[in-house]
PDB file of C-alpha atoms in Angstrom:
ATOM      1  CA  UNK U   1     -21.578 -44.719   7.627  1.00 50.00           C
ATOM      2  CA  UNK U   2     -20.552 -48.011   5.971  1.00 50.00           C
ATOM      3  CA  UNK U   3     -23.814 -49.569   7.141  1.00 54.00           C
ATOM      4  CA  UNK U   4     -25.800 -46.831   5.381  1.00 51.00           C
ATOM      5  CA  UNK U   5     -23.842 -47.413   2.191  1.00 55.00           C
ATOM      6  CA  UNK U   6     -24.818 -51.070   2.251  1.00 60.00           C
ATOM      7  CA  UNK U   7     -28.535 -50.345   2.565  1.00 57.00           C
ATOM      8  CA  UNK U   8     -30.840 -50.238  -0.433  1.00 63.00           C
ATOM      9  CA  UNK U   9     -32.422 -46.951  -1.498  1.00 58.00           C
ATOM     10  CA  UNK U  10     -35.915 -47.971  -0.379  1.00 63.00           C
ATOM     11  CA  UNK U  11     -34.590 -49.086   2.990  1.00 69.00           C
ATOM     12  CA  UNK U  12     -32.811 -45.768   3.477  1.00 63.00           C
ATOM     13  CA  UNK U  13     -35.973 -43.781   2.701  1.00 67.00           C
ATOM     14  CA  UNK U  14     -38.075 -45.985   4.949  1.00 73.00           C
ATOM     15  CA  UNK U  15     -35.505 -45.641   7.746  1.00 72.00           C
ATOM     16  CA  UNK U  16     -35.611 -41.860   7.527  1.00 69.00           C
ATOM     17  CA  UNK U  17     -39.423 -41.765   7.690  1.00 75.00           C
ATOM     18  CA  UNK U  18     -39.461 -44.274  10.546  1.00 79.00           C
ATOM     19  CA  UNK U  19     -36.873 -42.284  12.522  1.00 74.00           C
ATOM     20  CA  UNK U  20     -38.930 -39.093  12.270  1.00 75.00           C
ATOM     21  CA  UNK U  21     -42.077 -41.021  13.213  1.00 80.00           C
ATOM     22  CA  UNK U  22     -40.410 -42.499  16.312  1.00 82.00           C
ATOM     23  CA  UNK U  23     -39.204 -39.057  17.416  1.00 78.00           C
ATOM     24  CA  UNK U  24     -42.728 -37.664  16.969  1.00 80.00           C
ATOM     25  CA  UNK U  25     -44.155 -40.614  18.923  1.00 83.00           C
ATOM     26  CA  UNK U  26     -41.768 -40.042  21.829  1.00 84.00           C
ATOM     27  CA  UNK U  27     -42.694 -36.351  21.980  1.00 80.00           C
ATOM     28  CA  UNK U  28     -46.397 -37.235  21.770  1.00 83.00           C
ATOM     29  CA  UNK U  29     -46.191 -39.810  24.579  1.00 86.00           C
ATOM     30  CA  UNK U  30     -44.306 -37.399  26.813  1.00 82.00           C
ATOM     31  CA  UNK U  31     -46.878 -34.694  26.080  1.00 81.00           C
ATOM     32  CA  UNK U  32     -49.724 -37.048  26.997  1.00 84.00           C
ATOM     33  CA  UNK U  33     -48.038 -37.981  30.293  1.00 86.00           C
ATOM     34  CA  UNK U  34     -47.597 -34.322  31.199  1.00 82.00           C
ATOM     35  CA  UNK U  35     -51.212 -33.494  30.319  1.00 85.00           C
ATOM     36  CA  UNK U  36     -52.338 -36.425  32.487  1.00 86.00           C
ATOM     37  CA  UNK U  37     -50.279 -35.076  35.394  1.00 84.00           C
ATOM     38  CA  UNK U  38     -51.844 -31.626  34.993  1.00 83.00           C
ATOM     39  CA  UNK U  39     -55.316 -33.166  34.871  1.00 85.00           C
ATOM     40  CA  UNK U  40     -54.635 -35.134  38.066  1.00 87.00           C
ATOM     41  CA  UNK U  41     -53.315 -31.983  39.782  1.00 84.00           C
ATOM     42  CA  UNK U  42     -56.419 -29.984  38.796  1.00 85.00           C
ATOM     43  CA  UNK U  43     -58.692 -32.791  40.021  1.00 85.00           C
ATOM     44  CA  UNK U  44     -56.843 -32.778  43.347  1.00 84.00           C
ATOM     45  CA  UNK U  45     -57.302 -29.000  43.609  1.00 83.00           C
ATOM     46  CA  UNK U  46     -61.032 -29.373  42.949  1.00 84.00           C
ATOM     47  CA  UNK U  47     -61.604 -32.268  45.366  1.00 85.00           C
ATOM     48  CA  UNK U  48     -59.418 -31.071  48.218  1.00 85.00           C
ATOM     49  CA  UNK U  49     -59.992 -27.320  47.988  1.00 87.00           C
ATOM     50  CA  UNK U  50     -62.989 -26.255  45.888  1.00 89.00           C
ATOM     51  CA  UNK U  51     -65.480 -28.799  47.271  1.00 91.00           C
ATOM     52  CA  UNK U  52     -64.431 -28.280  50.932  1.00 91.00           C
ATOM     53  CA  UNK U  53     -64.721 -24.503  50.569  1.00 91.00           C
ATOM     54  CA  UNK U  54     -68.281 -25.002  49.354  1.00 93.00           C
ATOM     55  CA  UNK U  55     -68.966 -27.181  52.388  1.00 93.00           C
ATOM     56  CA  UNK U  56     -67.506 -24.542  54.703  1.00 93.00           C
ATOM     57  CA  UNK U  57     -69.752 -21.949  53.086  1.00 94.00           C
ATOM     58  CA  UNK U  58     -72.779 -24.112  53.902  1.00 94.00           C
ATOM     59  CA  UNK U  59     -71.512 -24.628  57.464  1.00 95.00           C
ATOM     60  CA  UNK U  60     -71.029 -20.895  57.938  1.00 94.00           C
ATOM     61  CA  UNK U  61     -74.505 -20.162  56.562  1.00 95.00           C
ATOM     62  CA  UNK U  62     -76.139 -22.779  58.815  1.00 95.00           C
ATOM     63  CA  UNK U  63     -74.278 -21.365  61.807  1.00 95.00           C
ATOM     64  CA  UNK U  64     -75.511 -17.830  61.133  1.00 94.00           C
ATOM     65  CA  UNK U  65     -79.078 -19.080  60.694  1.00 95.00           C
ATOM     66  CA  UNK U  66     -78.852 -20.970  64.000  1.00 95.00           C
ATOM     67  CA  UNK U  67     -77.698 -17.768  65.707  1.00 93.00           C
ATOM     68  CA  UNK U  68     -80.644 -15.808  64.278  1.00 94.00           C
ATOM     69  CA  UNK U  69     -83.213 -18.472  65.165  1.00 95.00           C
ATOM     70  CA  UNK U  70     -81.767 -18.878  68.675  1.00 93.00           C
ATOM     71  CA  UNK U  71     -82.116 -15.148  69.196  1.00 92.00           C
ATOM     72  CA  UNK U  72     -85.638 -15.100  67.787  1.00 93.00           C
ATOM     73  CA  UNK U  73     -86.930 -18.063  69.811  1.00 91.00           C
ATOM     74  CA  UNK U  74     -86.318 -16.156  73.028  1.00 90.00           C
ATOM     75  CA  UNK U  75     -88.594 -13.297  71.955  1.00 88.00           C
ATOM     76  CA  UNK U  76     -91.052 -15.408  69.964  1.00 86.00           C
ATOM     77  CA  UNK U  77     -94.659 -16.024  70.916  1.00 88.00           C
ATOM     78  CA  UNK U  78     -95.333 -19.287  72.745  1.00 86.00           C
ATOM     79  CA  UNK U  79     -97.122 -20.830  69.747  1.00 86.00           C
ATOM     80  CA  UNK U  80     -94.130 -20.090  67.442  1.00 89.00           C
ATOM     81  CA  UNK U  81     -91.391 -21.499  69.661  1.00 90.00           C
ATOM     82  CA  UNK U  82     -91.788 -25.095  68.485  1.00 91.00           C
ATOM     83  CA  UNK U  83     -91.268 -23.983  64.889  1.00 92.00           C
ATOM     84  CA  UNK U  84     -88.043 -22.155  65.795  1.00 92.00           C
ATOM     85  CA  UNK U  85     -86.852 -25.143  67.830  1.00 93.00           C
ATOM     86  CA  UNK U  86     -87.428 -27.507  64.895  1.00 93.00           C
ATOM     87  CA  UNK U  87     -85.652 -25.128  62.540  1.00 93.00           C
ATOM     88  CA  UNK U  88     -82.633 -24.983  64.869  1.00 94.00           C
ATOM     89  CA  UNK U  89     -82.610 -28.785  65.103  1.00 94.00           C
ATOM     90  CA  UNK U  90     -82.660 -29.161  61.309  1.00 95.00           C
ATOM     91  CA  UNK U  91     -79.847 -26.642  60.884  1.00 95.00           C
ATOM     92  CA  UNK U  92     -77.785 -28.412  63.564  1.00 94.00           C
ATOM     93  CA  UNK U  93     -78.213 -31.704  61.681  1.00 94.00           C
ATOM     94  CA  UNK U  94     -77.144 -29.984  58.483  1.00 94.00           C
ATOM     95  CA  UNK U  95     -74.042 -28.730  60.278  1.00 92.00           C
ATOM     96  CA  UNK U  96     -73.124 -32.271  61.339  1.00 92.00           C
ATOM     97  CA  UNK U  97     -73.692 -33.656  57.832  1.00 93.00           C
ATOM     98  CA  UNK U  98     -71.539 -31.022  56.122  1.00 93.00           C
ATOM     99  CA  UNK U  99     -68.827 -31.354  58.772  1.00 94.00           C
ATOM    100  CA  UNK U 100     -68.691 -35.140  58.262  1.00 93.00           C
ATOM    101  CA  UNK U 101     -68.347 -34.648  54.488  1.00 93.00           C
ATOM    102  CA  UNK U 102     -65.697 -31.978  55.003  1.00 93.00           C
ATOM    103  CA  UNK U 103     -63.671 -34.223  57.299  1.00 92.00           C
ATOM    104  CA  UNK U 104     -63.279 -36.772  54.474  1.00 90.00           C
ATOM    105  CA  UNK U 105     -61.417 -34.191  52.360  1.00 88.00           C
ATOM    106  CA  UNK U 106     -58.720 -33.517  54.963  1.00 88.00           C
ATOM    107  CA  UNK U 107     -55.190 -34.616  54.041  1.00 82.00           C
ATOM    108  CA  UNK U 108     -52.821 -32.504  56.163  1.00 84.00           C
ATOM    109  CA  UNK U 109     -52.035 -32.694  59.874  1.00 88.00           C
ATOM    110  CA  UNK U 110     -52.743 -28.984  60.214  1.00 88.00           C
ATOM    111  CA  UNK U 111     -56.189 -29.423  58.663  1.00 88.00           C
ATOM    112  CA  UNK U 112     -57.041 -32.334  60.965  1.00 92.00           C
ATOM    113  CA  UNK U 113     -55.909 -30.356  64.004  1.00 93.00           C
ATOM    114  CA  UNK U 114     -58.031 -27.347  63.040  1.00 94.00           C
ATOM    115  CA  UNK U 115     -61.008 -29.598  62.401  1.00 94.00           C
ATOM    116  CA  UNK U 116     -60.733 -31.056  65.913  1.00 95.00           C
ATOM    117  CA  UNK U 117     -60.786 -27.517  67.296  1.00 95.00           C
ATOM    118  CA  UNK U 118     -63.823 -26.843  65.127  1.00 95.00           C
ATOM    119  CA  UNK U 119     -65.679 -29.918  66.446  1.00 94.00           C
ATOM    120  CA  UNK U 120     -64.936 -28.967  70.044  1.00 95.00           C
ATOM    121  CA  UNK U 121     -66.244 -25.443  69.419  1.00 96.00           C
ATOM    122  CA  UNK U 122     -69.315 -26.811  67.594  1.00 95.00           C
ATOM    123  CA  UNK U 123     -70.216 -29.170  70.435  1.00 94.00           C
ATOM    124  CA  UNK U 124     -69.829 -26.408  73.022  1.00 95.00           C
ATOM    125  CA  UNK U 125     -71.919 -23.936  71.008  1.00 95.00           C
ATOM    126  CA  UNK U 126     -74.736 -26.330  70.090  1.00 94.00           C
ATOM    127  CA  UNK U 127     -74.921 -27.555  73.694  1.00 95.00           C
ATOM    128  CA  UNK U 128     -75.466 -23.966  74.818  1.00 95.00           C
ATOM    129  CA  UNK U 129     -78.004 -23.403  72.042  1.00 94.00           C
ATOM    130  CA  UNK U 130     -80.009 -26.443  73.184  1.00 94.00           C
ATOM    131  CA  UNK U 131     -80.093 -25.035  76.714  1.00 94.00           C
ATOM    132  CA  UNK U 132     -81.401 -21.706  75.401  1.00 93.00           C
ATOM    133  CA  UNK U 133     -84.046 -23.499  73.341  1.00 93.00           C
ATOM    134  CA  UNK U 134     -85.140 -25.609  76.323  1.00 92.00           C
ATOM    135  CA  UNK U 135     -85.448 -22.566  78.572  1.00 92.00           C
ATOM    136  CA  UNK U 136     -87.351 -20.592  75.946  1.00 91.00           C
ATOM    137  CA  UNK U 137     -89.673 -23.530  75.228  1.00 90.00           C
ATOM    138  CA  UNK U 138     -90.451 -23.784  78.953  1.00 90.00           C
ATOM    139  CA  UNK U 139     -91.253 -20.083  79.094  1.00 88.00           C
ATOM    140  CA  UNK U 140     -88.130 -19.110  81.087  1.00 91.00           C
ATOM    141  CA  UNK U 141     -87.330 -16.292  78.691  1.00 89.00           C
ATOM    142  CA  UNK U 142     -85.385 -14.246  81.246  1.00 92.00           C
ATOM    143  CA  UNK U 143     -82.978 -17.105  81.942  1.00 93.00           C
ATOM    144  CA  UNK U 144     -82.805 -17.915  78.230  1.00 91.00           C
ATOM    145  CA  UNK U 145     -81.911 -14.293  77.433  1.00 91.00           C
ATOM    146  CA  UNK U 146     -79.217 -14.254  80.137  1.00 92.00           C
ATOM    147  CA  UNK U 147     -77.691 -17.453  78.736  1.00 92.00           C
ATOM    148  CA  UNK U 148     -77.959 -16.087  75.199  1.00 90.00           C
ATOM    149  CA  UNK U 149     -76.013 -12.956  76.109  1.00 91.00           C
ATOM    150  CA  UNK U 150     -73.514 -14.898  78.224  1.00 93.00           C
ATOM    151  CA  UNK U 151     -72.298 -18.406  77.439  1.00 93.00           C
ATOM    152  CA  UNK U 152     -74.054 -18.592  74.069  1.00 92.00           C
ATOM    153  CA  UNK U 153     -72.329 -15.407  72.967  1.00 93.00           C
ATOM    154  CA  UNK U 154     -68.899 -16.693  74.076  1.00 95.00           C
ATOM    155  CA  UNK U 155     -69.255 -20.126  72.480  1.00 95.00           C
ATOM    156  CA  UNK U 156     -70.683 -18.496  69.346  1.00 95.00           C
ATOM    157  CA  UNK U 157     -67.564 -16.356  68.867  1.00 95.00           C
ATOM    158  CA  UNK U 158     -65.289 -19.362  69.426  1.00 96.00           C
ATOM    159  CA  UNK U 159     -67.253 -21.405  66.898  1.00 95.00           C
ATOM    160  CA  UNK U 160     -67.160 -18.599  64.356  1.00 95.00           C
ATOM    161  CA  UNK U 161     -63.393 -18.246  64.802  1.00 96.00           C
ATOM    162  CA  UNK U 162     -62.971 -22.016  64.335  1.00 95.00           C
ATOM    163  CA  UNK U 163     -64.873 -21.839  61.024  1.00 95.00           C
ATOM    164  CA  UNK U 164     -62.781 -18.863  59.908  1.00 95.00           C
ATOM    165  CA  UNK U 165     -59.562 -20.795  60.628  1.00 94.00           C
ATOM    166  CA  UNK U 166     -60.758 -23.713  58.500  1.00 93.00           C
ATOM    167  CA  UNK U 167     -61.544 -21.362  55.615  1.00 93.00           C
ATOM    168  CA  UNK U 168     -58.188 -19.606  55.968  1.00 92.00           C
ATOM    169  CA  UNK U 169     -56.358 -22.950  56.040  1.00 90.00           C
ATOM    170  CA  UNK U 170     -58.131 -24.191  52.901  1.00 89.00           C
ATOM    171  CA  UNK U 171     -57.377 -20.981  51.031  1.00 90.00           C
ATOM    172  CA  UNK U 172     -53.718 -21.291  52.037  1.00 88.00           C
ATOM    173  CA  UNK U 173     -53.590 -24.933  50.883  1.00 86.00           C
ATOM    174  CA  UNK U 174     -55.380 -24.005  47.674  1.00 86.00           C
ATOM    175  CA  UNK U 175     -52.788 -21.345  46.942  1.00 87.00           C
ATOM    176  CA  UNK U 176     -49.954 -23.830  47.476  1.00 84.00           C
ATOM    177  CA  UNK U 177     -51.608 -26.421  45.216  1.00 83.00           C
ATOM    178  CA  UNK U 178     -52.295 -23.776  42.586  1.00 84.00           C
ATOM    179  CA  UNK U 179     -48.675 -22.632  42.635  1.00 83.00           C
ATOM    180  CA  UNK U 180     -47.572 -26.265  42.341  1.00 85.00           C
ATOM    181  CA  UNK U 181     -49.863 -26.749  39.326  1.00 82.00           C
ATOM    182  CA  UNK U 182     -48.496 -23.596  37.711  1.00 84.00           C
ATOM    183  CA  UNK U 183     -44.939 -24.808  38.264  1.00 85.00           C
ATOM    184  CA  UNK U 184     -45.826 -28.227  36.840  1.00 81.00           C
ATOM    185  CA  UNK U 185     -47.412 -26.663  33.754  1.00 82.00           C
ATOM    186  CA  UNK U 186     -44.447 -24.326  33.233  1.00 84.00           C
ATOM    187  CA  UNK U 187     -41.955 -27.174  33.596  1.00 83.00           C
ATOM    188  CA  UNK U 188     -43.931 -29.408  31.237  1.00 79.00           C
ATOM    189  CA  UNK U 189     -44.100 -26.589  28.696  1.00 81.00           C
ATOM    190  CA  UNK U 190     -40.352 -26.018  28.714  1.00 82.00           C
ATOM    191  CA  UNK U 191     -39.656 -29.762  28.541  1.00 80.00           C
ATOM    192  CA  UNK U 192     -41.989 -30.083  25.552  1.00 79.00           C
ATOM    193  CA  UNK U 193     -40.206 -27.205  23.848  1.00 82.00           C
ATOM    194  CA  UNK U 194     -36.825 -28.782  24.633  1.00 83.00           C
ATOM    195  CA  UNK U 195     -37.915 -32.173  23.322  1.00 77.00           C
ATOM    196  CA  UNK U 196     -39.347 -30.606  20.190  1.00 80.00           C
ATOM    197  CA  UNK U 197     -36.100 -28.744  19.523  1.00 83.00           C
ATOM    198  CA  UNK U 198     -34.028 -31.864  20.225  1.00 80.00           C
ATOM    199  CA  UNK U 199     -36.306 -33.945  18.000  1.00 77.00           C
ATOM    200  CA  UNK U 200     -36.011 -31.397  15.197  1.00 80.00           C
ATOM    201  CA  UNK U 201     -32.218 -31.372  15.439  1.00 82.00           C
ATOM    202  CA  UNK U 202     -32.000 -35.179  15.461  1.00 78.00           C
ATOM    203  CA  UNK U 203     -34.401 -35.430  12.507  1.00 75.00           C
ATOM    204  CA  UNK U 204     -32.387 -32.783  10.637  1.00 78.00           C
ATOM    205  CA  UNK U 205     -29.084 -34.600  11.245  1.00 79.00           C
ATOM    206  CA  UNK U 206     -30.611 -37.945  10.222  1.00 73.00           C
ATOM    207  CA  UNK U 207     -31.995 -36.281   7.114  1.00 73.00           C
ATOM    208  CA  UNK U 208     -28.590 -34.912   6.150  1.00 76.00           C
ATOM    209  CA  UNK U 209     -26.805 -38.229   6.744  1.00 72.00           C
ATOM    210  CA  UNK U 210     -29.356 -40.303   4.865  1.00 71.00           C
ATOM    211  CA  UNK U 211     -29.675 -37.754   2.051  1.00 73.00           C
ATOM    212  CA  UNK U 212     -25.908 -37.749   1.529  1.00 72.00           C
ATOM    213  CA  UNK U 213     -25.811 -41.541   1.529  1.00 69.00           C
ATOM    214  CA  UNK U 214     -28.414 -41.479  -1.244  1.00 67.00           C
ATOM    215  CA  UNK U 215     -27.258 -38.468  -3.257  1.00 70.00           C
ATOM    216  CA  UNK U 216     -23.541 -39.340  -3.382  1.00 70.00           C
ATOM    217  CA  UNK U 217     -23.821 -42.674  -5.253  1.00 67.00           C
ATOM    218  CA  UNK U 218     -26.636 -41.340  -7.463  1.00 66.00           C
ATOM    219  CA  UNK U 219     -24.503 -38.322  -8.402  1.00 71.00           C
ATOM    220  CA  UNK U 220     -21.533 -40.578  -9.161  1.00 68.00           C
ATOM    221  CA  UNK U 221     -23.746 -42.783 -11.326  1.00 67.00           C
ATOM    222  CA  UNK U 222     -25.127 -39.764 -13.158  1.00 70.00           C
ATOM    223  CA  UNK U 223     -21.588 -38.503 -13.803  1.00 72.00           C
ATOM    224  CA  UNK U 224     -20.515 -41.901 -15.211  1.00 62.00           C
ATOM    225  CA  UNK U 225     -23.621 -42.007 -17.416  1.00 71.00           C
ATOM    226  CA  UNK U 226     -22.827 -38.534 -18.712  1.00 75.00           C
ATOM    227  CA  UNK U 227     -19.243 -39.574 -19.614  1.00 70.00           C
ATOM    228  CA  UNK U 228     -20.567 -42.631 -21.454  1.00 71.00           C
ATOM    229  CA  UNK U 229     -23.022 -40.437 -23.346  1.00 74.00           C
ATOM    230  CA  UNK U 230     -20.081 -38.292 -24.432  1.00 73.00           C
ATOM    231  CA  UNK U 231     -18.401 -41.375 -25.939  1.00 71.00           C
ATOM    232  CA  UNK U 232     -16.062 -42.404 -23.145  1.00 63.00           C
ATOM    233  CA  UNK U 233     -16.495 -46.165 -23.208  1.00 64.00           C
ATOM    234  CA  UNK U 234     -13.643 -46.779 -20.800  1.00 66.00           C
ATOM    235  CA  UNK U 235     -15.824 -45.756 -17.867  1.00 59.00           C
ATOM    236  CA  UNK U 236     -16.148 -48.458 -15.228  1.00 59.00           C
ATOM    237  CA  UNK U 237     -19.385 -48.211 -13.254  1.00 58.00           C
ATOM    238  CA  UNK U 238     -19.033 -49.418  -9.677  1.00 60.00           C
ATOM    239  CA  UNK U 239     -22.226 -50.506  -7.986  1.00 53.00           C
ATOM    240  CA  UNK U 240     -22.078 -50.334  -4.156  1.00 53.00           C
TER     241      UNK U 240
END
């Protein structure tokens, strides 16, 4: 309090403005940090969940198209079999490309384990598909049909289940990340409100203290001036 009394009027006013500005700056910096955290969390959700789900959609679509073309090559005319075989080869390559891109997005042990199961199922299924294609291309349609209804059907179901598990895992991870982002946003919101309230209270208290340190001597001076104006020349004006 004594320190405030010793300060000049201009210094007191400047100090009050500076104090409020510093409080506002602190709140602003904290708000920026929280927004940056939310942005990073949303980016993580997009890169680790949204993009991989798109890749799994492509994988699932390619798989279904391979199934259809493998079925059709068995019953296709001899002149059309090469076209079906090439289509199956292209779709198989697309599967490998998307799977390689998907693998780069994995970050959990569970996801890596499920992906290994997926790769094992993919290899088994595509190996059977190649055998069906070879038999059909050679004109052994009866053997190709038997393999299609047997091993190809079994490996197909296992591969489809492996894809479904990957999708289910990603959705589960996405839900957890989304809940974490919601919690982060809620916590940041309440902290911002708390800081704003605290900043307002501190600014209010500083305002009262500084205002009193200014008003009190000015009021005393005004009272002395009023007494002098009334003719009391015995007034002693004390300048602090």
